[in-house]
């Protein structure tokens, strides 16, 4: 019983952990405006994965269906997504552009 | 002979570029895909840390690896230095380039909080170009001699330097 990856321990009860993480992500996403593209796409991804996790109880088959590496990697990715969602609330990247660049800034060749 | 065009990959990169631009319109000024299928995001300097954290953490864009951090000096522009970050996604096997701009005196946020690998790269950019990185843990010279004055990679620095050897 090993993940095969250095530094990642085998997760006992991954379904529970993923369930908690996905519900936390969805609750954090409620804090950003409904029309933001980030909220739309992340909710879509999280709901897809959440449905797969709820339907499939066998760990091996769940890994194959998610097609995203080991379950432990999926857990790490969900934790990253949660921290990203919390930071997004502070940065608010859905607002319009902060400042236009000077007109010759991105012209190539000069 | 000419390299054959990979239309499928170009379309995928265009679609991904539009996806990222839709999610972060506050910082992304332009998105382009070169003819060699390389995706580039052109960013306002305030958005370095948000964009790099998004590209590292988001499920659709797990660019966990910072492959390179360099600068380009174009003296004729108002913001003469262009900082370039090259990222690699191991999950999706794809690369992306993130570009920002700054002039000689404006500090830029350090990427060390997002990618530990940026530490020495930012020291090199400071040493060679003079771009100051705010919140860098240890910004000092890395390649030039101990009492060296000047920033060698700038375009106005002469090829054989100011000091006779």
PDB file of C-alpha atoms in Angstrom:
ATOM      1  CA  UNK A   1       0.000   0.000   0.000  1.00  0.00           C
ATOM      2  CA  UNK A   2       2.018   2.937  -1.250  1.00  0.00           C
ATOM      3  CA  UNK A   3       1.476   5.938  -3.456  1.00  0.00           C
ATOM      4  CA  UNK A   4       4.725   5.441  -5.317  1.00  0.00           C
ATOM      5  CA  UNK A   5       5.517   9.149  -4.883  1.00  0.00           C
ATOM      6  CA  UNK A   6       8.148  10.470  -2.471  1.00  0.00           C
ATOM      7  CA  UNK A   7       6.699  12.472   0.413  1.00  0.00           C
ATOM      8  CA  UNK A   8       3.029  11.614  -0.171  1.00  0.00           C
ATOM      9  CA  UNK A   9       1.614   9.256   2.434  1.00  0.00           C
ATOM     10  CA  UNK A  10      -1.266   6.943   1.585  1.00  0.00           C
ATOM     11  CA  UNK A  11      -4.540   8.648   2.481  1.00  0.00           C
ATOM     12  CA  UNK A  12      -6.958   6.577   4.537  1.00  0.00           C
ATOM     13  CA  UNK A  13     -10.577   7.464   3.765  1.00  0.00           C
ATOM     14  CA  UNK A  14      -9.924   9.715   0.719  1.00  0.00           C
ATOM     15  CA  UNK A  15     -13.638  10.039  -0.090  1.00  0.00           C
ATOM     16  CA  UNK A  16     -14.307  11.768   3.231  1.00  0.00           C
ATOM     17  CA  UNK A  17     -11.341  14.114   2.828  1.00  0.00           C
ATOM     18  CA  UNK A  18     -12.311  15.037  -0.713  1.00  0.00           C
ATOM     19  CA  UNK A  19     -15.919  15.573   0.344  1.00  0.00           C
ATOM     20  CA  UNK A  20     -14.837  18.003   3.062  1.00  0.00           C
ATOM     21  CA  UNK A  21     -12.445  19.856   0.750  1.00  0.00           C
ATOM     22  CA  UNK A  22     -14.959  20.228  -2.075  1.00  0.00           C
ATOM     23  CA  UNK A  23     -17.684  21.512   0.239  1.00  0.00           C
ATOM     24  CA  UNK A  24     -15.217  24.020   1.704  1.00  0.00           C
ATOM     25  CA  UNK A  25     -14.228  25.200  -1.795  1.00  0.00           C
ATOM     26  CA  UNK A  26     -17.861  25.625  -2.816  1.00  0.00           C
ATOM     27  CA  UNK A  27     -18.633  27.623   0.334  1.00  0.00           C
ATOM     28  CA  UNK A  28     -15.617  29.883  -0.267  1.00  0.00           C
ATOM     29  CA  UNK A  29     -16.741  30.402  -3.860  1.00  0.00           C
ATOM     30  CA  UNK A  30     -20.075  31.761  -2.641  1.00  0.00           C
ATOM     31  CA  UNK A  31     -18.188  34.860  -1.495  1.00  0.00           C
ATOM     32  CA  UNK A  32     -17.230  35.993  -4.980  1.00  0.00           C
ATOM     33  CA  UNK A  33     -19.695  37.643  -7.375  1.00  0.00           C
ATOM     34  CA  UNK A  34     -21.900  35.285  -9.322  1.00  0.00           C
ATOM     35  CA  UNK A  35     -20.915  36.581 -12.750  1.00  0.00           C
ATOM     36  CA  UNK A  36     -17.139  36.104 -12.257  1.00  0.00           C
ATOM     37  CA  UNK A  37     -15.675  33.612 -14.729  1.00  0.00           C
ATOM     38  CA  UNK A  38     -13.447  32.121 -12.023  1.00  0.00           C
ATOM     39  CA  UNK A  39     -16.455  31.195  -9.903  1.00  0.00           C
ATOM     40  CA  UNK A  40     -18.287  29.674 -12.909  1.00  0.00           C
ATOM     41  CA  UNK A  41     -15.445  27.479 -14.096  1.00  0.00           C
ATOM     42  CA  UNK A  42     -14.232  26.422 -10.652  1.00  0.00           C
ATOM     43  CA  UNK A  43     -17.754  25.472  -9.580  1.00  0.00           C
ATOM     44  CA  UNK A  44     -18.058  23.419 -12.747  1.00  0.00           C
ATOM     45  CA  UNK A  45     -14.792  21.562 -12.111  1.00  0.00           C
ATOM     46  CA  UNK A  46     -15.511  21.021  -8.422  1.00  0.00           C
ATOM     47  CA  UNK A  47     -19.070  19.792  -9.036  1.00  0.00           C
ATOM     48  CA  UNK A  48     -17.890  17.334 -11.687  1.00  0.00           C
ATOM     49  CA  UNK A  49     -15.240  15.900  -9.393  1.00  0.00           C
ATOM     50  CA  UNK A  50     -17.581  15.902  -6.424  1.00  0.00           C
ATOM     51  CA  UNK A  51     -20.224  13.907  -8.355  1.00  0.00           C
ATOM     52  CA  UNK A  52     -17.625  11.367  -9.427  1.00  0.00           C
ATOM     53  CA  UNK A  53     -16.403  11.041  -5.833  1.00  0.00           C
ATOM     54  CA  UNK A  54     -19.956  10.573  -4.535  1.00  0.00           C
ATOM     55  CA  UNK A  55     -20.886   7.938  -7.123  1.00  0.00           C
ATOM     56  CA  UNK A  56     -17.725   5.819  -7.119  1.00  0.00           C
ATOM     57  CA  UNK A  57     -16.744   4.061  -3.898  1.00  0.00           C
ATOM     58  CA  UNK A  58     -13.827   2.021  -5.210  1.00  0.00           C
ATOM     59  CA  UNK A  59     -10.553   3.955  -4.971  1.00  0.00           C
ATOM     60  CA  UNK A  60      -8.889   2.418  -8.045  1.00  0.00           C
ATOM     61  CA  UNK A  61     -11.895   3.036 -10.290  1.00  0.00           C
ATOM     62  CA  UNK A  62     -12.208   6.601  -8.947  1.00  0.00           C
ATOM     63  CA  UNK A  63      -8.603   7.290  -9.870  1.00  0.00           C
ATOM     64  CA  UNK A  64      -9.212   6.019 -13.400  1.00  0.00           C
ATOM     65  CA  UNK A  65     -12.382   8.057 -13.824  1.00  0.00           C
ATOM     66  CA  UNK A  66     -10.848  11.281 -12.556  1.00  0.00           C
ATOM     67  CA  UNK A  67      -7.814  10.607 -14.772  1.00  0.00           C
ATOM     68  CA  UNK A  68      -5.649  12.916 -12.716  1.00  0.00           C
ATOM     69  CA  UNK A  69      -3.000  10.763 -11.051  1.00  0.00           C
ATOM     70  CA  UNK A  70      -3.158   9.199  -7.587  1.00  0.00           C
ATOM     71  CA  UNK A  71      -5.965  10.015  -5.153  1.00  0.00           C
ATOM     72  CA  UNK A  72      -3.434  11.655  -2.855  1.00  0.00           C
ATOM     73  CA  UNK A  73      -2.465  13.987  -5.723  1.00  0.00           C
ATOM     74  CA  UNK A  74      -6.142  14.819  -6.234  1.00  0.00           C
ATOM     75  CA  UNK A  75      -6.374  15.674  -2.517  1.00  0.00           C
ATOM     76  CA  UNK A  76      -3.313  17.940  -2.770  1.00  0.00           C
ATOM     77  CA  UNK A  77      -4.802  19.610  -5.841  1.00  0.00           C
ATOM     78  CA  UNK A  78      -8.087  20.238  -3.997  1.00  0.00           C
ATOM     79  CA  UNK A  79      -6.169  21.814  -1.096  1.00  0.00           C
ATOM     80  CA  UNK A  80      -4.350  24.069  -3.584  1.00  0.00           C
ATOM     81  CA  UNK A  81      -7.634  25.052  -5.204  1.00  0.00           C
ATOM     82  CA  UNK A  82      -9.051  25.943  -1.763  1.00  0.00           C
ATOM     83  CA  UNK A  83      -6.122  28.203  -0.896  1.00  0.00           C
ATOM     84  CA  UNK A  84      -6.331  29.776  -4.362  1.00  0.00           C
ATOM     85  CA  UNK A  85     -10.043  30.504  -3.919  1.00  0.00           C
ATOM     86  CA  UNK A  86      -9.336  32.223  -0.581  1.00  0.00           C
ATOM     87  CA  UNK A  87      -6.614  34.389  -2.159  1.00  0.00           C
ATOM     88  CA  UNK A  88      -8.838  35.218  -5.148  1.00  0.00           C
ATOM     89  CA  UNK A  89     -11.354  36.810  -2.784  1.00  0.00           C
ATOM     90  CA  UNK A  90      -8.682  39.316  -1.768  1.00  0.00           C
ATOM     91  CA  UNK A  91      -7.229  39.952  -5.229  1.00  0.00           C
ATOM     92  CA  UNK A  92     -10.536  40.189  -7.116  1.00  0.00           C
ATOM     93  CA  UNK A  93      -9.164  39.478 -10.613  1.00  0.00           C
ATOM     94  CA  UNK A  94     -12.595  39.706 -12.308  1.00  0.00           C
ATOM     95  CA  UNK A  95     -12.578  43.502 -12.260  1.00  0.00           C
ATOM     96  CA  UNK A  96     -11.694  45.311 -15.506  1.00  0.00           C
ATOM     97  CA  UNK A  97      -8.112  46.058 -16.456  1.00  0.00           C
ATOM     98  CA  UNK A  98      -6.005  47.908 -13.859  1.00  0.00           C
ATOM     99  CA  UNK A  99      -3.946  49.988 -16.299  1.00  0.00           C
ATOM    100  CA  UNK A 100      -3.447  49.982 -20.049  1.00  0.00           C
ATOM    101  CA  UNK A 101       0.168  49.477 -21.173  1.00  0.00           C
ATOM    102  CA  UNK A 102       1.915  52.207 -23.202  1.00  0.00           C
ATOM    103  CA  UNK A 103       1.100  51.743 -26.888  1.00  0.00           C
ATOM    104  CA  UNK A 104       4.593  50.619 -27.893  1.00  0.00           C
ATOM    105  CA  UNK A 105       5.127  48.303 -24.913  1.00  0.00           C
ATOM    106  CA  UNK A 106       4.173  44.998 -26.489  1.00  0.00           C
ATOM    107  CA  UNK A 107       5.017  45.794 -30.094  1.00  0.00           C
ATOM    108  CA  UNK A 108       7.498  43.317 -31.549  1.00  0.00           C
ATOM    109  CA  UNK A 109       9.637  43.900 -33.672  1.00  0.00           C
ATOM    110  CA  UNK A 110      10.237  47.351 -32.142  1.00  0.00           C
TER     111      UNK A 110
ATOM    112  CA  UNK B   1      12.061  22.497 -45.248  1.00  0.00           C
ATOM    113  CA  UNK B   2       9.502  24.144 -43.018  1.00  0.00           C
ATOM    114  CA  UNK B   3       8.207  22.708 -39.722  1.00  0.00           C
ATOM    115  CA  UNK B   4       4.642  21.382 -40.318  1.00  0.00           C
ATOM    116  CA  UNK B   5       1.968  23.464 -38.584  1.00  0.00           C
ATOM    117  CA  UNK B   6       0.217  21.704 -35.685  1.00  0.00           C
ATOM    118  CA  UNK B   7      -3.274  23.197 -35.971  1.00  0.00           C
ATOM    119  CA  UNK B   8      -4.779  21.128 -33.157  1.00  0.00           C
ATOM    120  CA  UNK B   9      -2.231  22.264 -30.603  1.00  0.00           C
ATOM    121  CA  UNK B  10      -2.549  25.864 -31.742  1.00  0.00           C
ATOM    122  CA  UNK B  11      -6.317  25.757 -31.290  1.00  0.00           C
ATOM    123  CA  UNK B  12      -5.957  24.209 -27.832  1.00  0.00           C
ATOM    124  CA  UNK B  13      -3.467  26.884 -26.784  1.00  0.00           C
ATOM    125  CA  UNK B  14      -5.702  29.659 -28.137  1.00  0.00           C
ATOM    126  CA  UNK B  15      -8.652  28.223 -26.223  1.00  0.00           C
ATOM    127  CA  UNK B  16      -6.641  27.987 -23.007  1.00  0.00           C
ATOM    128  CA  UNK B  17      -5.340  31.531 -23.475  1.00  0.00           C
ATOM    129  CA  UNK B  18      -8.895  32.829 -23.825  1.00  0.00           C
ATOM    130  CA  UNK B  19      -9.914  30.831 -20.745  1.00  0.00           C
ATOM    131  CA  UNK B  20      -7.216  32.428 -18.588  1.00  0.00           C
ATOM    132  CA  UNK B  21      -7.905  35.901 -20.008  1.00  0.00           C
ATOM    133  CA  UNK B  22     -11.597  35.505 -19.165  1.00  0.00           C
ATOM    134  CA  UNK B  23     -10.813  34.529 -15.579  1.00  0.00           C
ATOM    135  CA  UNK B  24      -8.334  37.349 -14.864  1.00  0.00           C
ATOM    136  CA  UNK B  25      -9.208  40.436 -16.927  1.00  0.00           C
ATOM    137  CA  UNK B  26      -7.829  42.735 -14.210  1.00  0.00           C
ATOM    138  CA  UNK B  27      -4.185  41.943 -14.891  1.00  0.00           C
ATOM    139  CA  UNK B  28      -3.921  40.302 -18.328  1.00  0.00           C
ATOM    140  CA  UNK B  29      -3.379  42.936 -21.029  1.00  0.00           C
ATOM    141  CA  UNK B  30      -2.829  40.684 -24.008  1.00  0.00           C
ATOM    142  CA  UNK B  31      -2.579  36.990 -24.908  1.00  0.00           C
ATOM    143  CA  UNK B  32      -0.707  35.722 -27.935  1.00  0.00           C
ATOM    144  CA  UNK B  33       0.220  32.357 -29.430  1.00  0.00           C
ATOM    145  CA  UNK B  34       3.366  32.294 -31.545  1.00  0.00           C
ATOM    146  CA  UNK B  35       3.563  30.336 -34.792  1.00  0.00           C
ATOM    147  CA  UNK B  36       5.694  27.729 -32.967  1.00  0.00           C
ATOM    148  CA  UNK B  37       2.761  27.003 -30.598  1.00  0.00           C
ATOM    149  CA  UNK B  38       3.984  28.973 -27.590  1.00  0.00           C
ATOM    150  CA  UNK B  39       1.379  30.697 -25.405  1.00  0.00           C
ATOM    151  CA  UNK B  40       2.317  34.082 -23.928  1.00  0.00           C
ATOM    152  CA  UNK B  41       0.389  36.106 -21.334  1.00  0.00           C
ATOM    153  CA  UNK B  42       1.222  39.821 -21.153  1.00  0.00           C
ATOM    154  CA  UNK B  43       0.576  41.080 -17.601  1.00  0.00           C
ATOM    155  CA  UNK B  44       0.431  44.347 -15.688  1.00  0.00           C
ATOM    156  CA  UNK B  45       3.223  44.264 -13.021  1.00  0.00           C
ATOM    157  CA  UNK B  46       0.722  44.410 -10.129  1.00  0.00           C
ATOM    158  CA  UNK B  47      -0.644  41.061 -11.196  1.00  0.00           C
ATOM    159  CA  UNK B  48       2.502  38.935 -11.060  1.00  0.00           C
ATOM    160  CA  UNK B  49       1.726  37.114  -7.820  1.00  0.00           C
ATOM    161  CA  UNK B  50      -2.023  36.604  -8.521  1.00  0.00           C
ATOM    162  CA  UNK B  51      -1.406  35.267 -12.022  1.00  0.00           C
ATOM    163  CA  UNK B  52       1.485  33.022 -10.998  1.00  0.00           C
ATOM    164  CA  UNK B  53      -0.461  31.592  -8.023  1.00  0.00           C
ATOM    165  CA  UNK B  54      -3.470  31.001 -10.263  1.00  0.00           C
ATOM    166  CA  UNK B  55      -1.344  29.175 -12.832  1.00  0.00           C
ATOM    167  CA  UNK B  56       0.249  27.095 -10.079  1.00  0.00           C
ATOM    168  CA  UNK B  57      -2.843  26.166  -8.084  1.00  0.00           C
ATOM    169  CA  UNK B  58      -5.802  26.010 -10.466  1.00  0.00           C
ATOM    170  CA  UNK B  59      -6.962  22.526 -11.470  1.00  0.00           C
ATOM    171  CA  UNK B  60      -7.078  23.312 -15.188  1.00  0.00           C
ATOM    172  CA  UNK B  61      -3.609  24.893 -15.185  1.00  0.00           C
ATOM    173  CA  UNK B  62      -1.213  23.118 -12.842  1.00  0.00           C
ATOM    174  CA  UNK B  63       1.966  24.936 -13.890  1.00  0.00           C
ATOM    175  CA  UNK B  64       3.959  23.769 -10.900  1.00  0.00           C
ATOM    176  CA  UNK B  65       7.405  24.236 -12.361  1.00  0.00           C
ATOM    177  CA  UNK B  66       9.149  27.564 -12.953  1.00  0.00           C
ATOM    178  CA  UNK B  67      11.532  26.772 -15.775  1.00  0.00           C
ATOM    179  CA  UNK B  68      13.069  30.210 -16.268  1.00  0.00           C
ATOM    180  CA  UNK B  69      12.973  33.820 -15.075  1.00  0.00           C
ATOM    181  CA  UNK B  70      14.724  36.384 -17.245  1.00  0.00           C
ATOM    182  CA  UNK B  71      14.539  39.988 -18.366  1.00  0.00           C
ATOM    183  CA  UNK B  72      14.753  41.711 -21.743  1.00  0.00           C
ATOM    184  CA  UNK B  73      16.105  45.244 -22.125  1.00  0.00           C
ATOM    185  CA  UNK B  74      14.506  47.416 -24.813  1.00  0.00           C
ATOM    186  CA  UNK B  75      15.904  50.896 -24.099  1.00  0.00           C
ATOM    187  CA  UNK B  76      13.607  52.763 -26.486  1.00  0.00           C
ATOM    188  CA  UNK B  77      10.467  51.959 -24.496  1.00  0.00           C
ATOM    189  CA  UNK B  78       9.146  53.894 -21.518  1.00  0.00           C
ATOM    190  CA  UNK B  79       9.238  50.718 -19.384  1.00  0.00           C
ATOM    191  CA  UNK B  80      12.478  49.377 -20.682  1.00  0.00           C
ATOM    192  CA  UNK B  81      12.714  46.007 -18.925  1.00  0.00           C
ATOM    193  CA  UNK B  82      10.432  43.092 -19.764  1.00  0.00           C
ATOM    194  CA  UNK B  83      10.447  40.344 -17.106  1.00  0.00           C
ATOM    195  CA  UNK B  84       9.729  36.894 -18.566  1.00  0.00           C
ATOM    196  CA  UNK B  85       8.590  33.845 -16.582  1.00  0.00           C
ATOM    197  CA  UNK B  86       8.543  30.431 -18.302  1.00  0.00           C
ATOM    198  CA  UNK B  87       6.304  27.866 -16.589  1.00  0.00           C
ATOM    199  CA  UNK B  88       5.894  24.151 -17.213  1.00  0.00           C
ATOM    200  CA  UNK B  89       2.890  21.998 -16.339  1.00  0.00           C
ATOM    201  CA  UNK B  90       3.818  18.400 -15.601  1.00  0.00           C
ATOM    202  CA  UNK B  91       0.220  17.160 -15.384  1.00  0.00           C
ATOM    203  CA  UNK B  92      -0.765  18.526 -18.798  1.00  0.00           C
ATOM    204  CA  UNK B  93       2.696  18.596 -20.419  1.00  0.00           C
ATOM    205  CA  UNK B  94       2.498  22.163 -21.605  1.00  0.00           C
ATOM    206  CA  UNK B  95       4.437  25.372 -21.261  1.00  0.00           C
ATOM    207  CA  UNK B  96       3.377  28.980 -20.882  1.00  0.00           C
ATOM    208  CA  UNK B  97       5.201  32.314 -20.861  1.00  0.00           C
ATOM    209  CA  UNK B  98       4.202  35.221 -18.603  1.00  0.00           C
ATOM    210  CA  UNK B  99       5.637  38.669 -19.402  1.00  0.00           C
ATOM    211  CA  UNK B 100       5.599  41.875 -17.330  1.00  0.00           C
ATOM    212  CA  UNK B 101       7.226  45.244 -17.698  1.00  0.00           C
ATOM    213  CA  UNK B 102       9.014  47.720 -15.465  1.00  0.00           C
ATOM    214  CA  UNK B 103      11.395  50.639 -15.735  1.00  0.00           C
ATOM    215  CA  UNK B 104      14.709  51.097 -13.958  1.00  0.00           C
ATOM    216  CA  UNK B 105      13.384  52.484 -10.697  1.00  0.00           C
ATOM    217  CA  UNK B 106      10.053  50.721 -10.068  1.00  0.00           C
ATOM    218  CA  UNK B 107      10.280  47.608  -7.862  1.00  0.00           C
ATOM    219  CA  UNK B 108       8.518  44.424  -8.918  1.00  0.00           C
ATOM    220  CA  UNK B 109       6.923  41.827  -6.600  1.00  0.00           C
ATOM    221  CA  UNK B 110       9.137  38.837  -6.005  1.00  0.00           C
ATOM    222  CA  UNK B 111       7.911  35.454  -7.254  1.00  0.00           C
ATOM    223  CA  UNK B 112       9.720  33.609  -4.447  1.00  0.00           C
ATOM    224  CA  UNK B 113       6.524  33.313  -2.419  1.00  0.00           C
ATOM    225  CA  UNK B 114       4.957  31.414  -5.335  1.00  0.00           C
ATOM    226  CA  UNK B 115       7.929  29.455  -6.704  1.00  0.00           C
ATOM    227  CA  UNK B 116      10.997  28.854  -4.537  1.00  0.00           C
ATOM    228  CA  UNK B 117      13.063  28.413  -7.691  1.00  0.00           C
ATOM    229  CA  UNK B 118      12.773  32.134  -8.474  1.00  0.00           C
ATOM    230  CA  UNK B 119      15.296  33.019  -5.749  1.00  0.00           C
ATOM    231  CA  UNK B 120      18.569  32.880  -7.706  1.00  0.00           C
ATOM    232  CA  UNK B 121      16.932  33.865 -10.969  1.00  0.00           C
ATOM    233  CA  UNK B 122      15.742  37.109  -9.413  1.00  0.00           C
ATOM    234  CA  UNK B 123      19.195  37.710  -7.938  1.00  0.00           C
ATOM    235  CA  UNK B 124      20.586  37.303 -11.442  1.00  0.00           C
ATOM    236  CA  UNK B 125      18.061  39.747 -12.948  1.00  0.00           C
ATOM    237  CA  UNK B 126      18.884  42.257 -10.189  1.00  0.00           C
ATOM    238  CA  UNK B 127      22.611  41.847 -10.780  1.00  0.00           C
ATOM    239  CA  UNK B 128      22.547  41.958 -14.554  1.00  0.00           C
ATOM    240  CA  UNK B 129      19.748  44.476 -15.211  1.00  0.00           C
ATOM    241  CA  UNK B 130      19.096  46.384 -11.995  1.00  0.00           C
ATOM    242  CA  UNK B 131      15.443  45.379 -11.550  1.00  0.00           C
ATOM    243  CA  UNK B 132      14.625  45.525  -7.813  1.00  0.00           C
ATOM    244  CA  UNK B 133      12.403  42.769  -6.418  1.00  0.00           C
ATOM    245  CA  UNK B 134      10.340  43.685  -3.355  1.00  0.00           C
ATOM    246  CA  UNK B 135       9.924  41.018  -0.635  1.00  0.00           C
ATOM    247  CA  UNK B 136      12.846  39.013  -1.896  1.00  0.00           C
ATOM    248  CA  UNK B 137      14.534  37.184   1.032  1.00  0.00           C
ATOM    249  CA  UNK B 138      18.124  37.817  -0.041  1.00  0.00           C
ATOM    250  CA  UNK B 139      18.662  40.145  -3.021  1.00  0.00           C
ATOM    251  CA  UNK B 140      22.380  40.545  -3.665  1.00  0.00           C
ATOM    252  CA  UNK B 141      24.835  40.165  -6.528  1.00  0.00           C
ATOM    253  CA  UNK B 142      25.337  36.648  -7.821  1.00  0.00           C
ATOM    254  CA  UNK B 143      27.464  36.669 -10.988  1.00  0.00           C
ATOM    255  CA  UNK B 144      29.458  39.938 -11.054  1.00  0.00           C
ATOM    256  CA  UNK B 145      32.633  40.621  -9.104  1.00  0.00           C
ATOM    257  CA  UNK B 146      32.374  41.884  -5.496  1.00  0.00           C
ATOM    258  CA  UNK B 147      32.946  45.582  -6.069  1.00  0.00           C
ATOM    259  CA  UNK B 148      31.427  45.679  -9.523  1.00  0.00           C
ATOM    260  CA  UNK B 149      29.476  48.795 -10.435  1.00  0.00           C
ATOM    261  CA  UNK B 150      26.914  48.783 -13.175  1.00  0.00           C
ATOM    262  CA  UNK B 151      24.480  46.292 -14.638  1.00  0.00           C
ATOM    263  CA  UNK B 152      26.173  44.381 -17.455  1.00  0.00           C
ATOM    264  CA  UNK B 153      23.249  43.081 -19.522  1.00  0.00           C
ATOM    265  CA  UNK B 154      21.769  46.522 -20.110  1.00  0.00           C
ATOM    266  CA  UNK B 155      21.998  47.680 -23.693  1.00  0.00           C
ATOM    267  CA  UNK B 156      23.886  50.873 -22.730  1.00  0.00           C
ATOM    268  CA  UNK B 157      26.635  48.947 -20.938  1.00  0.00           C
ATOM    269  CA  UNK B 158      29.639  48.568 -23.291  1.00  0.00           C
ATOM    270  CA  UNK B 159      30.745  45.091 -24.357  1.00  0.00           C
ATOM    271  CA  UNK B 160      34.207  45.285 -22.791  1.00  0.00           C
ATOM    272  CA  UNK B 161      33.054  47.177 -19.694  1.00  0.00           C
ATOM    273  CA  UNK B 162      34.336  50.377 -18.101  1.00  0.00           C
ATOM    274  CA  UNK B 163      37.379  48.983 -16.274  1.00  0.00           C
ATOM    275  CA  UNK B 164      40.500  47.974 -18.145  1.00  0.00           C
ATOM    276  CA  UNK B 165      41.636  44.398 -17.478  1.00  0.00           C
TER     277      UNK B 165
END
